[in-house]
C-alpha cells in the first residue's frame, strides 16, 4: 500500500455554500422546487437534502435481510461461537455467552451454516450423537491454514454440529439456515438431514437420535441451501448441470407440515450466464419448477482495490487497516456494485420467471482484504474491521432496504473472526467491531415498510490515478413502522460533513433522535485492548416545522429515529 502515489485531492471549496448552490441548482432542481415548504432561514443553512416519500412504498423489509453466516472456517466456529461447555469462558452449553448476548441486542433473525465451501465437504452425521464419539475430519480449509492455526481449525473435532447450531439459533432467537452438501453427498443424505431436524417426536429413528441429543421436539428448520457456490468449490458444475442437480435434490423432501424454503446456489457477482443458464434449464421441465425455488443466492465480495490493474484474486486485494482515502472510496465503489447486481440478476430472472416467484438472497456479502490484520494470528480469513467497513456495511444494508421487494434474505460474511465480522473473539477476549455497531443501529429496519428516499448532496471529488473521480455525497434508506420512521444515512466523504434537511413528504416529524458512528481517523477500529474506539454516539437533531435538520459527520453512518405527528 505504501507504493500508492495517488492520494485524495480534497475539494478546495473556498465558498462552499456557493459551490453547493450551483451544483444543486444544476442537478437537483426538481428536488429543491419540491421543498418549498421549508423556511428560508433553514433552507440557506444546509448543503444537502433528504426527502422521504411516504406515499412511495417499496416493500416490507424482510427481517432476514439482517442475517448472518457462520462457517467451519478458521476461528469462526471454534473459538468464535463455540468455546466448549467445560470452558472457563462464560458460555451457554459451550456457546460463547457474550456472543449470544450481543446477537440478542441486534435481533439477529437468521444464521446460515455450516458453509460456505465447507458445506459441500461436510457430512452432517459427523456432527450428531455423543460429542466424545464424533469423528475428527479434515476441514475443507486445511490447505489455507498455517503454522499458527490450532488443530481444531485443520481437523474438525465436530464438537459443534447440528444440535449445537440449532441451540445457538434458539438462544439468540434466530432461524437456522442449513446449507446441504451437493458436491460430495447423495440426495438421500439431504433427505435424512431434513428428517433428523424436522421429523416429529418419536416418529423416526433419527427423531429418536435427536431426542437423545436433547430435543424430542423437531427443530422445524425452514431454510435450506441446495449446495454452495456450485459453480466453484461446490462442484464446478455448469449452470445447466447444477439446475439438473437442483431438481434432483429438491424433487422429494419430507415436509412434516413444515414448509421448506429451498435456496439455490446463485451467481458469483456479475456472472449473468450462471443465472441465465440455470433458469433456462430449470424451466425446460415447465415453469411450475419455479415454485420449488424460494431464493436465488447471489454472492458478492468487494475485494479488488487495484483500480483496474489486475483481476488476480491475490494481487488485487488491499490491506484491511492500512489504506489511503482512495482505497476507502474504492472499496465502497466495489461494494456498491451489489445494487447493479441485484437489478441485473433480477432482470435476467424475469426472462424466465415473469411473475418473480423466485426472489434474491444475498447469502454472502462483504469486503475481503488480504491477510495481515488478524486479531488472532492463525485465524485464516480473519480481518479487523475499521470505520471503513462500517460505512461499507451501512451502505450495503441501505441498498438491501431500497430493494426490499426483490430480496428475501442477506447474510453478512461472516459473523465472527472472519471477513466482515461483527465480532472478534479469542479465548476470554471479545470485542464488537464497527460493523457490529452498524447492525445494532439498523436493527429497527427489520419488518419496516421501505419508502423511497431521495438524497441530494454534493458529490465527493477525488483524484484516482491522475484522473478526476466522483462518488455520491449521501445515500441511505428509510422505513416506516407505524408512526416511527427510521432513516439511515451514510456520509462517505473522508473529511467533509454534510449539513442536511430531512423532509418527510406526506408527513411531518414531531421529534427525532440521532445515533451516529464516526471517528476523526478513518482507520479507527475496535481491538481487544481498545474496545470502544468506535462506538455509536447519540447526537442532537433539531426538528423545525416538521423538518429534521442534521449534520452528518465526515466518514459516518447515522440512524435517525423520527417520530411522525
Ligand atoms: O466466506 C468465505 C468463503 O467465500 C465461503 O466459504 C465461500 O462460499 C466463498 O467463496
Coordinates of C-alpha atoms and ligand atoms in Angstrom, one line a residue:
X1 CA 0.0 0.0 0.0
X2 CA 3.0 2.3 0.7
X3 CA 3.7 2.5 -3.1
X4 CA 0.4 4.2 -3.8
X5 CA 1.2 7.6 -5.1
X6 CA -2.2 8.9 -5.6
X7 CA -3.8 10.4 -2.7
X8 CA -7.1 12.0 -2.4
X9 CA -7.3 15.6 -3.7
X10 CA -9.7 17.1 -1.3
X11 CA -12.2 19.6 -2.7
X12 CA -10.9 23.1 -2.2
X13 CA -14.1 24.9 -1.7
X14 CA -13.5 28.5 -0.7
X15 CA -17.1 29.4 -0.8
X16 CA -18.6 26.1 -0.1
X17 CA -22.2 27.2 0.1
X18 CA -21.9 29.0 -3.2
X19 CA -20.5 25.8 -4.8
X20 CA -23.2 23.7 -3.4
X21 CA -26.0 26.0 -4.5
X22 CA -24.6 25.9 -8.0
X23 CA -24.3 22.1 -8.0
X24 CA -27.7 21.5 -6.7
X25 CA -29.3 24.1 -8.9
X26 CA -27.9 22.2 -11.8
X27 CA -28.5 18.6 -10.7
X28 CA -31.3 18.6 -8.2
X29 CA -33.6 21.5 -9.1
X30 CA -36.6 19.3 -9.1
X31 CA -35.9 18.3 -5.5
X32 CA -35.5 21.8 -4.4
X33 CA -38.6 23.0 -6.1
X34 CA -40.4 20.4 -4.1
X35 CA -39.0 21.6 -0.8
X36 CA -40.7 25.0 -1.0
X37 CA -42.4 24.5 2.4
X38 CA -39.1 24.9 4.2
X39 CA -38.4 28.2 5.9
X40 CA -36.0 30.5 4.1
X41 CA -33.7 30.6 7.1
X42 CA -33.4 26.8 7.3
X43 CA -33.1 26.4 3.5
X44 CA -30.0 28.5 3.3
X45 CA -28.1 26.8 6.1
X46 CA -27.7 23.3 4.6
X47 CA -25.8 21.8 1.7
X48 CA -27.8 18.6 1.3
X49 CA -31.3 17.4 1.3
X50 CA -33.0 14.1 2.1
X51 CA -36.6 13.6 1.0
X52 CA -38.6 10.7 2.3
X53 CA -41.7 9.9 0.1
X54 CA -44.2 8.3 2.4
X55 CA -46.5 7.7 -0.5
X56 CA -44.0 5.7 -2.4
X57 CA -43.7 2.3 -0.7
X58 CA -41.0 -0.1 -1.9
X59 CA -42.0 -3.2 0.1
X60 CA -41.6 -4.8 3.5
X61 CA -38.0 -5.2 4.7
X62 CA -37.6 -8.8 5.5
X63 CA -36.1 -9.4 8.9
X64 CA -33.8 -11.8 7.2
X65 CA -32.0 -9.0 5.3
X66 CA -30.1 -8.6 8.5
X67 CA -28.9 -12.2 8.5
X68 CA -25.6 -13.8 9.4
X69 CA -23.3 -16.5 8.2
X70 CA -21.1 -18.9 10.2
X71 CA -18.8 -21.5 8.6
X72 CA -16.4 -24.1 9.9
X73 CA -13.6 -21.9 8.8
X74 CA -10.7 -20.6 10.8
X75 CA -11.8 -19.2 14.1
X76 CA -15.4 -18.6 13.2
X77 CA -16.9 -21.7 14.9
X78 CA -14.1 -23.0 17.2
X79 CA -13.1 -20.1 19.4
X80 CA -15.7 -17.7 17.9
X81 CA -19.1 -19.3 18.5
X82 CA -18.0 -22.4 20.3
X83 CA -15.8 -22.4 23.4
X84 CA -16.9 -25.8 24.9
X85 CA -19.1 -26.5 27.9
X86 CA -16.1 -27.1 30.2
X87 CA -14.5 -23.7 29.3
X88 CA -13.9 -21.0 31.9
X89 CA -15.1 -18.6 29.3
X90 CA -18.7 -17.8 30.1
X91 CA -20.9 -19.9 27.9
X92 CA -24.4 -21.4 27.4
X93 CA -23.7 -25.2 27.0
X94 CA -20.5 -24.4 25.2
X95 CA -21.7 -21.4 23.2
X96 CA -19.9 -18.1 23.9
X97 CA -22.2 -16.2 26.2
X98 CA -21.1 -12.7 25.2
X99 CA -21.8 -13.5 21.6
X100 CA -25.3 -14.6 22.4
X101 CA -26.0 -11.5 24.4
X102 CA -24.7 -9.2 21.6
X103 CA -26.8 -11.0 19.0
X104 CA -29.9 -10.7 21.0
X105 CA -29.4 -7.0 21.1
X106 CA -29.2 -6.7 17.3
X107 CA -32.2 -9.0 16.9
X108 CA -30.3 -11.4 14.7
X109 CA -33.0 -13.0 12.5
X110 CA -31.3 -15.9 10.7
X111 CA -27.9 -17.6 10.6
X112 CA -26.5 -19.6 7.7
X113 CA -24.4 -22.7 8.5
X114 CA -22.1 -24.7 8.1
X115 CA -20.7 -23.0 5.0
X116 CA -19.6 -21.7 2.5
X117 CA -17.3 -24.1 0.8
X118 CA -17.1 -26.2 3.9
X119 CA -20.8 -27.2 3.4
X120 CA -20.1 -29.3 0.3
X121 CA -17.5 -31.4 2.1
X122 CA -19.5 -31.8 5.3
X123 CA -21.2 -34.9 6.4
X124 CA -23.9 -33.8 8.8
X125 CA -23.8 -37.2 10.5
X126 CA -20.3 -36.4 11.8
X127 CA -21.8 -33.6 13.9
X128 CA -24.5 -35.5 15.8
X129 CA -24.5 -38.0 18.6
X130 CA -22.4 -38.1 21.8
X131 CA -19.8 -35.4 21.4
X132 CA -16.9 -37.7 22.6
X133 CA -17.8 -40.2 19.9
X134 CA -17.8 -37.8 17.0
X135 CA -15.1 -38.3 14.4
X136 CA -12.3 -35.8 13.7
X137 CA -12.3 -34.9 10.0
X138 CA -10.1 -32.9 7.6
X139 CA -11.5 -29.4 7.2
X140 CA -12.1 -28.2 3.7
X141 CA -9.9 -25.2 4.5
X142 CA -6.9 -27.2 5.6
X143 CA -4.8 -26.1 2.7
X144 CA -5.2 -22.4 3.7
X145 CA -4.3 -23.0 7.4
X146 CA -0.8 -22.1 8.7
X147 CA 1.6 -22.9 11.5
X148 CA -0.3 -20.7 13.9
X149 CA -3.7 -22.2 13.2
X150 CA -4.9 -24.5 16.0
X151 CA -5.6 -28.2 15.4
X152 CA -9.4 -27.7 15.6
X153 CA -9.3 -25.4 12.6
X154 CA -7.4 -28.0 10.5
X155 CA -9.0 -31.2 11.7
X156 CA -12.6 -30.6 12.7
X157 CA -13.4 -32.2 16.0
X158 CA -17.2 -32.0 15.2
X159 CA -17.9 -30.8 18.7
X160 CA -20.2 -28.3 17.1
X161 CA -22.8 -29.8 14.9
X162 CA -26.5 -29.5 14.0
X163 CA -27.8 -29.7 17.6
X164 CA -25.3 -27.1 18.9
X165 CA -26.0 -24.8 15.9
X166 CA -29.8 -25.0 16.4
X167 CA -29.3 -24.4 20.1
X168 CA -27.2 -21.3 19.2
X169 CA -30.0 -20.1 17.0
X170 CA -32.6 -20.7 19.6
X171 CA -30.5 -18.8 22.2
X172 CA -30.3 -15.7 20.0
X173 CA -33.9 -16.0 18.7
X174 CA -32.8 -16.6 15.1
X175 CA -33.9 -19.1 12.4
X176 CA -31.4 -21.7 11.3
X177 CA -30.5 -21.8 7.6
X178 CA -28.6 -25.0 6.7
X179 CA -26.6 -25.5 3.6
X180 CA -26.8 -29.1 2.2
X181 CA -23.9 -30.9 0.6
X182 CA -24.5 -31.4 -3.1
X183 CA -20.9 -32.0 -4.3
X184 CA -20.0 -34.9 -2.1
X185 CA -23.1 -36.5 -0.5
X186 CA -26.0 -38.1 -2.3
X187 CA -29.5 -36.6 -2.3
X188 CA -30.6 -39.2 0.2
X189 CA -28.4 -37.5 2.8
X190 CA -30.1 -34.2 2.3
X191 CA -33.4 -36.0 2.8
X192 CA -32.1 -37.6 6.0
X193 CA -30.8 -34.3 7.4
X194 CA -34.2 -32.8 6.9
X195 CA -35.6 -35.9 8.6
X196 CA -33.2 -35.5 11.5
X197 CA -34.1 -31.9 12.0
X198 CA -37.9 -32.0 11.3
X199 CA -39.4 -35.4 11.8
X200 CA -42.0 -35.4 14.6
X201 CA -41.2 -36.6 18.1
X202 CA -40.7 -40.3 18.3
X203 CA -41.6 -40.8 14.6
X204 CA -38.3 -41.9 13.1
X205 CA -35.0 -43.4 14.3
X206 CA -33.4 -40.0 13.5
X207 CA -36.1 -38.3 15.6
X208 CA -35.1 -40.6 18.5
X209 CA -31.4 -39.7 17.9
X210 CA -32.4 -36.0 18.1
X211 CA -34.3 -36.7 21.3
X212 CA -31.2 -38.3 22.8
X213 CA -29.3 -35.1 21.9
X214 CA -31.8 -33.2 24.0
X215 CA -34.6 -32.2 21.6
X216 CA -37.6 -34.5 21.3
X217 CA -39.3 -31.6 19.6
X218 CA -38.5 -31.2 15.9
X219 CA -36.3 -28.3 15.0
X220 CA -38.6 -27.2 12.2
X221 CA -35.8 -25.9 10.0
X222 CA -37.3 -24.0 7.2
X223 CA -34.4 -22.6 5.2
X224 CA -32.2 -25.0 3.3
X225 CA -29.5 -24.2 0.8
X226 CA -29.0 -26.7 -2.0
X227 CA -25.2 -26.6 -2.3
X228 CA -23.0 -23.5 -2.1
X229 CA -21.1 -21.8 -5.0
X230 CA -21.9 -24.8 -7.2
X231 CA -20.1 -23.0 -10.0
X232 CA -16.8 -23.4 -7.9
X233 CA -16.0 -25.2 -4.7
X234 CA -19.5 -26.6 -4.6
X235 CA -18.9 -28.9 -7.5
X236 CA -17.6 -27.0 -10.5
X237 CA -20.9 -27.5 -12.3
X238 CA -22.1 -25.7 -15.4
X239 CA -25.3 -23.8 -14.6
X240 CA -27.2 -26.4 -16.6
X241 CA -25.7 -29.3 -14.7
X242 CA -26.4 -27.6 -11.4
X243 CA -30.0 -27.0 -12.4
X244 CA -30.4 -30.7 -13.1
X245 CA -28.8 -31.4 -9.6
X246 CA -31.1 -28.9 -8.0
X247 CA -34.1 -30.6 -9.5
X248 CA -32.9 -33.9 -8.3
X249 CA -32.0 -32.8 -4.7
X250 CA -35.2 -30.9 -4.3
X251 CA -37.6 -33.3 -6.1
X252 CA -38.7 -35.0 -3.0
X253 CA -38.0 -33.9 0.6
X254 CA -40.0 -34.7 3.7
X255 CA -42.2 -31.8 4.9
X256 CA -44.0 -32.9 8.2
X257 CA -46.2 -29.8 7.9
X258 CA -43.1 -27.6 7.8
X259 CA -42.8 -25.7 4.6
X260 CA -39.3 -25.8 3.2
X261 CA -37.7 -22.7 1.6
X262 CA -35.1 -24.0 -0.8
X263 CA -32.3 -21.6 -1.8
X264 CA -30.4 -22.4 -4.9
X265 CA -26.8 -21.6 -5.4
X266 CA -26.7 -18.5 -7.4
X267 CA -24.1 -16.4 -9.2
X268 CA -20.7 -15.0 -8.3
X269 CA -21.1 -11.3 -8.7
X270 CA -21.8 -10.4 -12.3
X271 CA -21.9 -13.9 -13.7
X272 CA -25.1 -13.4 -15.7
X273 CA -24.6 -16.6 -17.6
X274 CA -24.9 -18.6 -14.4
X275 CA -28.3 -17.1 -13.7
X276 CA -29.5 -17.4 -17.3
X277 CA -28.2 -20.9 -17.8
X278 CA -29.8 -22.2 -14.5
X279 CA -33.2 -20.7 -15.1
X280 CA -33.3 -21.7 -18.8
X281 CA -32.6 -25.3 -17.8
X282 CA -35.0 -25.3 -14.8
X283 CA -38.0 -24.1 -16.8
X284 CA -37.3 -26.7 -19.5
X285 CA -39.3 -29.0 -17.3
X286 CA -42.1 -26.4 -17.1
X287 CA -42.5 -23.1 -15.2
X288 CA -44.0 -25.0 -12.3
X289 CA -40.5 -25.9 -11.4
X290 CA -40.0 -22.3 -10.3
X291 CA -42.4 -22.9 -7.4
X292 CA -39.8 -25.2 -5.8
X293 CA -37.2 -22.4 -5.6
X294 CA -37.6 -19.9 -2.8
X295 CA -34.4 -17.9 -3.3
X296 CA -31.6 -17.4 -5.8
X297 CA -28.4 -16.9 -3.8
X298 CA -26.1 -14.2 -5.1
X299 CA -22.6 -13.8 -3.6
X300 CA -20.7 -10.6 -3.9
X301 CA -17.4 -9.7 -2.2
X302 CA -15.7 -6.4 -2.7
X303 CA -12.0 -7.2 -3.0
X304 CA -10.3 -5.6 -6.0
X305 CA -8.5 -2.5 -4.9
X306 CA -6.1 -2.5 -7.8
X307 CA -8.1 0.2 -9.7
X308 CA -8.2 -1.8 -12.9
X309 CA -4.6 -3.0 -12.8
X310 CA -5.4 -6.7 -12.2
X311 CA -8.2 -9.2 -11.8
X312 CA -6.0 -11.6 -9.9
X313 CA -7.5 -12.6 -6.7
X314 CA -4.3 -12.4 -4.6
X315 CA -2.8 -9.4 -6.3
X316 CA -5.9 -7.3 -6.5
X317 CA -6.7 -7.2 -2.7
X318 CA -5.8 -4.4 -0.4
X319 CA -5.0 -4.1 3.3
X320 CA -7.8 -4.1 5.9
X321 CA -6.3 -1.5 8.2
X322 CA -3.7 0.4 6.2
X323 CA -5.2 2.3 3.4
X324 CA -5.4 5.8 1.9
X325 CA -8.6 7.7 1.1
X326 CA -8.6 6.4 -2.5
X327 CA -8.8 2.9 -1.2
X328 CA -11.6 4.0 1.1
X329 CA -13.7 5.1 -1.9
X330 CA -12.5 2.2 -4.0
X331 CA -13.8 -0.5 -1.6
X332 CA -17.1 1.4 -1.4
X333 CA -17.3 1.5 -5.1
X334 CA -16.7 -2.2 -5.3
X335 CA -19.3 -2.9 -2.7
X336 CA -21.9 -0.6 -4.2
X337 CA -21.8 -2.8 -7.3
X338 CA -24.2 -5.1 -5.4
X339 CA -27.1 -2.7 -6.3
X340 CA -26.4 -3.2 -10.1
X341 CA -26.1 -7.0 -9.4
X342 CA -29.5 -7.1 -7.7
X343 CA -31.1 -5.3 -10.6
X344 CA -29.2 -7.2 -13.3
X345 CA -29.9 -10.7 -12.0
X346 CA -33.5 -9.7 -11.3
X347 CA -33.8 -8.7 -14.9
X348 CA -32.3 -12.0 -16.2
X349 CA -34.5 -14.0 -13.8
X350 CA -37.6 -12.1 -15.3
X351 CA -36.8 -13.6 -18.7
X352 CA -37.9 -17.0 -17.3
X353 CA -39.9 -16.0 -14.2
X354 CA -42.1 -13.2 -15.2
X355 CA -44.1 -13.2 -12.0
X356 CA -40.9 -13.2 -9.9
X357 CA -41.8 -16.2 -7.9
X358 CA -38.2 -16.6 -7.1
X359 CA -36.6 -13.8 -5.1
X360 CA -33.0 -12.9 -4.5
X361 CA -31.0 -13.9 -1.4
X362 CA -27.5 -12.4 -1.0
X363 CA -26.2 -15.0 1.3
X364 CA -22.5 -13.9 1.3
X365 CA -21.5 -10.2 1.2
X366 CA -18.8 -8.0 2.5
X367 CA -15.3 -6.7 1.8
X368 CA -12.4 -9.1 1.5
X369 CA -8.9 -7.9 2.2
X370 CA -5.5 -9.7 2.0
X371 CA -4.2 -11.5 5.1
X372 CA -2.4 -9.5 7.8
X373 CA -4.9 -7.8 10.1
X374 CA -6.0 -10.9 12.1
X375 CA -6.8 -10.2 15.7
X376 CA -5.7 -13.7 16.4
X377 CA -2.7 -15.0 14.3
X378 CA -3.6 -18.3 12.8
X379 CA -7.3 -17.4 12.2
X380 CA -7.4 -17.6 8.4
X381 CA -9.6 -15.1 6.5
X382 CA -9.9 -13.0 9.7
X383 CA -9.9 -9.3 9.2
X384 CA -10.0 -6.4 11.7
X385 CA -12.9 -4.2 10.5
X386 CA -12.4 -0.4 10.6
X387 CA -14.7 2.5 10.3
X388 CA -14.4 2.0 6.5
X389 CA -16.1 -1.4 6.9
X390 CA -18.9 0.2 9.0
X391 CA -19.6 2.7 6.2
X392 CA -19.4 -0.1 3.7
X393 CA -21.9 -2.2 5.7
X394 CA -24.3 0.7 6.2
X395 CA -24.2 1.4 2.5
X396 CA -24.9 -2.2 1.7
X397 CA -27.8 -2.6 4.2
X398 CA -29.3 0.6 2.8
X399 CA -29.1 -0.9 -0.7
X400 CA -30.9 -4.0 0.5
X401 CA -33.6 -1.9 2.1
X402 CA -34.1 0.0 -1.1
X403 CA -34.6 -3.3 -2.9
X404 CA -36.8 -4.8 -0.3
X405 CA -39.3 -6.1 -2.8
X406 CA -36.7 -8.2 -4.6
X407 CA -34.8 -9.7 -1.6
X408 CA -35.8 -12.3 0.9
X409 CA -32.6 -12.6 2.8
X410 CA -29.0 -11.4 3.1
X411 CA -26.1 -12.8 5.2
X412 CA -23.0 -10.9 6.1
X413 CA -19.8 -12.9 5.6
X414 CA -19.0 -13.8 8.3
X415 CA -20.3 -13.3 11.8
X416 CA -17.2 -13.6 14.0
X417 CA -13.4 -14.0 13.5
X418 CA -13.7 -13.9 9.7
X419 CA -14.2 -11.4 6.9
X420 CA -16.7 -8.6 7.6
X421 CA -17.2 -9.7 11.2
X422 CA -19.5 -8.1 13.7
X423 CA -17.4 -9.6 16.5
X424 CA -13.8 -10.6 17.2
X425 CA -13.1 -13.1 19.9
X426 CA -10.2 -15.1 21.2
X427 CA -10.3 -17.2 24.4
X428 CA -11.8 -14.8 27.0
X429 CA -11.5 -11.7 24.9
X430 CA -14.3 -10.3 22.9
X431 CA -15.0 -7.1 21.0
X432 CA -17.8 -5.6 19.0
X433 CA -16.4 -4.3 15.7
X434 CA -17.7 -1.1 14.0
X435 CA -19.6 -3.4 11.7
X436 CA -21.4 -5.0 14.7
X437 CA -22.4 -1.5 15.8
X438 CA -23.9 -0.8 12.4
X439 CA -26.1 -3.9 12.7
X440 CA -27.3 -2.6 16.0
X441 CA -28.1 0.8 14.6
X442 CA -30.0 -0.7 11.6
X443 CA -31.9 -3.4 13.5
X444 CA -35.1 -1.2 13.6
X445 CA -35.5 -1.5 9.9
X446 CA -36.4 -5.2 10.2
X447 CA -40.1 -5.7 9.3
X448 CA -40.4 -2.0 8.4
X449 CA -42.0 -0.6 5.2
X450 CA -39.3 0.6 2.9
X451 CA -40.0 4.1 1.5
X452 CA -38.4 5.7 -1.5
X453 CA -35.9 8.3 -0.4
X454 CA -34.1 10.9 -2.4
X455 CA -30.7 12.2 -1.5
X456 CA -29.2 15.4 -2.9
X457 CA -25.8 16.3 -1.8
X458 CA -22.5 17.5 -3.3
X459 CA -20.6 14.5 -4.5
X460 CA -17.1 13.5 -3.3
X461 CA -14.5 14.5 -5.9
X462 CA -11.0 13.0 -5.8
X463 CA -8.0 12.1 -7.8
X464 CA -8.0 8.4 -9.0
X465 CA -4.7 7.7 -10.6
X466 CA -4.4 11.1 -12.1
X467 CA -8.0 11.2 -13.3
X468 CA -10.8 13.0 -11.6
X469 CA -13.3 10.7 -9.9
X470 CA -16.5 11.2 -8.1
X471 CA -18.6 9.3 -5.6
X472 CA -22.1 10.1 -4.3
X473 CA -22.3 12.5 -1.4
X474 CA -25.0 11.0 0.8
X475 CA -27.1 7.8 0.5
X476 CA -29.3 5.8 2.7
X477 CA -32.8 4.3 3.2
X478 CA -35.9 4.8 5.2
X479 CA -38.5 2.5 6.7
X480 CA -41.8 3.1 8.4
X481 CA -43.2 1.2 11.3
X482 CA -46.5 2.8 12.4
X483 CA -45.7 6.4 13.2
X484 CA -41.9 5.7 13.5
X485 CA -39.6 6.4 10.7
X486 CA -36.1 5.0 10.7
X487 CA -33.7 6.8 8.3
X488 CA -30.2 5.5 7.9
X489 CA -27.6 7.6 6.1
X490 CA -24.0 7.2 5.1
X491 CA -21.7 10.1 4.5
X492 CA -18.7 8.6 2.6
X493 CA -16.7 11.8 2.5
X494 CA -13.5 11.2 4.4
X495 CA -13.2 14.8 5.6
X496 CA -16.4 16.8 5.0
X497 CA -19.5 17.0 7.0
X498 CA -22.9 17.3 5.2
X499 CA -25.5 19.6 6.7
X500 CA -28.9 18.3 5.6
X501 CA -32.5 18.9 5.9
X502 CA -34.6 15.8 6.1
X503 CA -38.1 16.4 4.7
X504 CA -41.0 13.9 5.0
X505 CA -43.3 14.2 2.0
X506 CA -46.8 13.2 3.2
X507 CA -45.9 13.5 6.8
X508 CA -44.2 15.7 9.4
X509 CA -41.7 15.0 12.1
X510 CA -42.6 15.7 15.7
X511 CA -39.3 14.5 17.2
X512 CA -36.0 13.0 16.1
X513 CA -33.1 11.2 17.7
X514 CA -29.9 10.5 16.0
X515 CA -27.2 7.9 16.6
X516 CA -24.0 8.3 14.7
X517 CA -21.0 6.1 14.2
X518 CA -17.9 8.0 13.2
X519 CA -14.3 8.9 14.1
X520 CA -11.8 11.5 13.2
X521 CA -9.4 8.8 12.0
X522 CA -10.9 6.8 9.1
X523 CA -8.7 3.8 10.1
X524 CA -10.3 3.7 13.6
X525 CA -11.1 0.2 14.8
X526 CA -12.0 -1.6 18.0
X527 CA -9.5 -4.1 19.4
X528 CA -9.3 -6.4 22.4
X529 CA -7.3 -3.7 24.2
X530 CA -9.4 -0.7 23.0
X531 CA -12.9 -2.0 22.7
X532 CA -14.6 1.4 22.4
X533 CA -12.6 3.4 19.9
X534 CA -15.6 3.4 17.5
X535 CA -19.0 3.3 19.2
X536 CA -22.3 4.9 18.3
X537 CA -22.9 8.3 19.8
X538 CA -26.3 9.8 20.5
X539 CA -26.5 13.3 18.8
X540 CA -28.8 16.2 18.9
X541 CA -31.1 16.6 16.0
X542 CA -33.3 19.6 15.5
X543 CA -36.9 19.5 14.2
X544 CA -38.1 22.7 12.7
X545 CA -41.6 22.9 11.2
X546 CA -41.7 19.2 10.8
X547 CA -38.4 19.1 9.1
X548 CA -35.4 17.4 10.7
X549 CA -32.0 19.2 10.4
X550 CA -28.9 17.2 11.0
X551 CA -25.2 17.4 10.3
X552 CA -23.8 14.1 9.1
X553 CA -20.1 13.9 10.2
X554 CA -17.5 13.0 7.7
X555 CA -17.0 9.2 7.3
X556 CA -20.1 8.3 9.2
X557 CA -23.1 6.1 9.5
X558 CA -26.2 7.6 11.1
X559 CA -29.6 6.3 12.2
X560 CA -32.3 8.9 12.6
X561 CA -35.3 7.7 14.6
X562 CA -38.1 10.1 13.6
X563 CA -41.5 10.1 15.2
X564 CA -44.2 11.4 13.0
X565 CA -47.1 13.7 14.1
Ligands
LIG1 O1 -16.8 -16.7 3.2 C1 -15.7 -17.4 2.8 C2 -15.9 -18.2 1.5 O2 -16.2 -17.4 0.4 C3 -17.1 -19.2 1.5 O3 -16.7 -20.4 2.1 C4 -17.4 -19.4 0.1 O4 -18.7 -19.7 -0.1 C5 -17.0 -18.1 -0.5 O5 -16.2 -18.2 -1.7

